[in-house]
């Protein structure tokens, strides 16, 4: 099959605080995907409402535009791909409801991300957090998606999406295409700098754990300098996430940004001290982030252009989504006229 006929879907929750982990695991690959696939890139603003608090109500519009500008800065091209904001295409919310009615409560209870929220937020947990995966399933299933590009932590949500779609198809003809994973092996999970057993997260309260795409050089330098390594003497720089989680995390960052493979890093850093190693890692990160920032600020200044791109993308997305939703409504005997 001509790959260009395959639809790739991906989304990120809006935040001006996207991290080097978001970049390496997800964003970095979108530019080249555009050459091979029909790409649909969404800004999942409705998902971000699940972490509603005072501060981010004021910042939401800014975060959405920041994210859009970051997509463009990373090489997503609105002439090649559909870029849109989730809330602009109301079919997502409509299909979400229908999928909720086809999802078992127990399936949602099993979701690790939800269970972690339950542990961490417990007494202020909103129902949106529980239903989060069915909205994600709606995002994916509306577009006859062949491949969903996700980081490792979202794998379980995609498995659930597949199960929901298969079950729905069994009762209602083959309405949904069953989506596959598109996961990049190296770098799909970048870890925290001070605690390399935990995923790097944009919502981490300790900013020393995280390199943000909008950090300045000085901040990046300090964060890399304070990143956990180990006390091997003489220093030993090679990839082994179990025995050397801190070093291995920095090596993954280095390798994915420099193009030097994880097999070659050992000889590349042979004889270097940890401090020299960190200087080199810093330089690679800093170069990459500076390039992104330059383009980011170029687009971010042009708010009207950003809004135009998002709305034109929404029109294209809506055209596809409506068609699918009308099939779903018909199959359920609902009488809405599309
Ligand atoms: N839940 C995803 C995340 O936090 C974002 C997302 C929303 C998504 N809808 C999606 C990813 C659909 C892939 C497909 O990373």
mmCIF file of N, CA and C and ligand atoms in Angstrom, residues 9-13 22 26 42 44 47 86 113 132 135-137 139-140 148-151 153-154 157-158 199 202, ligand 1:
data_model
loop_
_atom_site.group_PDB
_atom_site.id
_atom_site.type_symbol
_atom_site.label_atom_id
_atom_site.label_comp_id
_atom_site.label_asym_id
_atom_site.label_seq_id
_atom_site.Cartn_x
_atom_site.Cartn_y
_atom_site.Cartn_z
ATOM 1 N N UNK A 9 -2.231 10.040 13.289
ATOM 2 C CA UNK A 9 -2.834 11.041 14.178
ATOM 3 C C UNK A 9 -1.973 11.182 15.424
ATOM 4 N N UNK A 10 -1.803 12.406 15.875
ATOM 5 C CA UNK A 10 -1.166 12.608 17.172
ATOM 6 C C UNK A 10 -1.667 13.894 17.810
ATOM 7 N N UNK A 11 -1.500 13.986 19.098
ATOM 8 C CA UNK A 11 -1.951 15.190 19.812
ATOM 9 C C UNK A 11 -1.119 15.376 21.068
ATOM 10 N N UNK A 12 -1.057 16.619 21.491
ATOM 11 C CA UNK A 12 -0.396 16.938 22.764
ATOM 12 C C UNK A 12 -1.323 17.910 23.499
ATOM 13 N N UNK A 13 -1.371 17.800 24.791
ATOM 14 C CA UNK A 13 -2.144 18.792 25.552
ATOM 15 C C UNK A 13 -1.417 20.129 25.496
ATOM 16 N N UNK A 22 8.817 15.807 25.472
ATOM 17 C CA UNK A 22 7.772 15.911 24.443
ATOM 18 C C UNK A 22 8.408 16.014 23.057
ATOM 19 N N UNK A 26 7.928 12.810 20.748
ATOM 20 C CA UNK A 26 6.797 13.036 19.851
ATOM 21 C C UNK A 26 7.115 14.069 18.752
ATOM 22 N N UNK A 42 -3.228 17.392 16.431
ATOM 23 C CA UNK A 42 -4.279 18.079 17.186
ATOM 24 C C UNK A 42 -3.690 18.687 18.464
ATOM 25 N N UNK A 44 -4.784 19.133 22.084
ATOM 26 C CA UNK A 44 -5.852 18.521 22.885
ATOM 27 C C UNK A 44 -6.250 19.433 24.045
ATOM 28 N N UNK A 47 -8.750 17.929 26.627
ATOM 29 C CA UNK A 47 -8.088 17.063 27.612
ATOM 30 C C UNK A 47 -7.444 17.896 28.723
ATOM 31 N N UNK A 86 -8.604 20.860 19.224
ATOM 32 C CA UNK A 86 -9.653 19.858 19.485
ATOM 33 C C UNK A 86 -11.030 20.482 19.715
ATOM 34 N N UNK A 113 -2.956 5.734 34.258
ATOM 35 C CA UNK A 113 -2.907 7.196 34.441
ATOM 36 C C UNK A 113 -4.006 7.638 35.411
ATOM 37 N N UNK A 132 -11.237 10.577 30.369
ATOM 38 C CA UNK A 132 -10.151 11.051 29.503
ATOM 39 C C UNK A 132 -9.845 10.086 28.338
ATOM 40 N N UNK A 135 -12.365 10.187 25.360
ATOM 41 C CA UNK A 135 -12.210 11.363 24.497
ATOM 42 C C UNK A 135 -11.021 11.146 23.565
ATOM 43 N N UNK A 136 -9.987 10.547 24.097
ATOM 44 C CA UNK A 136 -8.811 10.246 23.266
ATOM 45 C C UNK A 136 -9.194 9.248 22.162
ATOM 46 N N UNK A 137 -10.025 8.281 22.518
ATOM 47 C CA UNK A 137 -10.487 7.303 21.520
ATOM 48 C C UNK A 137 -11.285 8.022 20.429
ATOM 49 N N UNK A 139 -10.942 11.137 19.472
ATOM 50 C CA UNK A 139 -9.964 11.875 18.638
ATOM 51 C C UNK A 139 -9.446 10.976 17.522
ATOM 52 N N UNK A 140 -9.092 9.781 17.924
ATOM 53 C CA UNK A 140 -8.413 8.872 16.995
ATOM 54 C C UNK A 140 -9.394 8.273 15.981
ATOM 55 N N UNK A 148 -1.274 5.728 15.363
ATOM 56 C CA UNK A 148 -1.310 6.796 16.357
ATOM 57 C C UNK A 148 0.091 6.938 16.935
ATOM 58 N N UNK A 149 0.606 8.146 16.839
ATOM 59 C CA UNK A 149 1.951 8.373 17.348
ATOM 60 C C UNK A 149 1.860 8.840 18.798
ATOM 61 N N UNK A 150 2.393 8.012 19.696
ATOM 62 C CA UNK A 150 2.282 8.322 21.127
ATOM 63 C C UNK A 150 3.579 7.996 21.854
ATOM 64 N N UNK A 151 3.725 8.589 23.017
ATOM 65 C CA UNK A 151 4.798 8.200 23.923
ATOM 66 C C UNK A 151 4.358 6.940 24.670
ATOM 67 N N UNK A 153 3.814 6.218 27.673
ATOM 68 C CA UNK A 153 2.820 6.307 28.750
ATOM 69 C C UNK A 153 1.373 6.280 28.239
ATOM 70 N N UNK A 154 1.183 6.478 26.929
ATOM 71 C CA UNK A 154 -0.185 6.507 26.391
ATOM 72 C C UNK A 154 -0.596 5.188 25.742
ATOM 73 N N UNK A 157 -3.888 3.627 26.797
ATOM 74 C CA UNK A 157 -5.061 4.327 26.268
ATOM 75 C C UNK A 157 -5.347 3.910 24.825
ATOM 76 N N UNK A 158 -4.293 3.662 24.083
ATOM 77 C CA UNK A 158 -4.511 3.241 22.699
ATOM 78 C C UNK A 158 -5.035 1.801 22.646
ATOM 79 N N UNK A 199 9.233 9.439 34.947
ATOM 80 C CA UNK A 199 9.153 10.117 33.650
ATOM 81 C C UNK A 199 9.298 11.648 33.796
ATOM 82 N N UNK A 202 5.937 17.733 32.349
ATOM 83 C CA UNK A 202 5.857 19.195 32.304
ATOM 84 C C UNK A 202 5.176 19.752 33.543
HETATM 85 N N1 LIG B 1 -3.356 11.997 26.054
HETATM 86 C C1 LIG B 1 -2.275 12.406 25.221
HETATM 87 C C2 LIG B 1 -1.094 12.852 26.090
HETATM 88 O O1 LIG B 1 -1.298 13.402 27.133
HETATM 89 C C3 LIG B 1 -2.674 13.521 24.299
HETATM 90 C C4 LIG B 1 -3.730 13.071 23.360
HETATM 91 C C5 LIG B 1 -5.043 13.452 23.360
HETATM 92 C C6 LIG B 1 -3.552 12.174 22.278
HETATM 93 N N2 LIG B 1 -5.711 12.847 22.348
HETATM 94 C C7 LIG B 1 -4.837 12.053 21.664
HETATM 95 C C8 LIG B 1 -2.447 11.466 21.779
HETATM 96 C C9 LIG B 1 -5.015 11.212 20.570
HETATM 97 C C10 LIG B 1 -2.650 10.633 20.674
HETATM 98 C C11 LIG B 1 -3.913 10.514 20.092
HETATM 99 O O2 LIG B 1 0.025 12.683 25.670
#
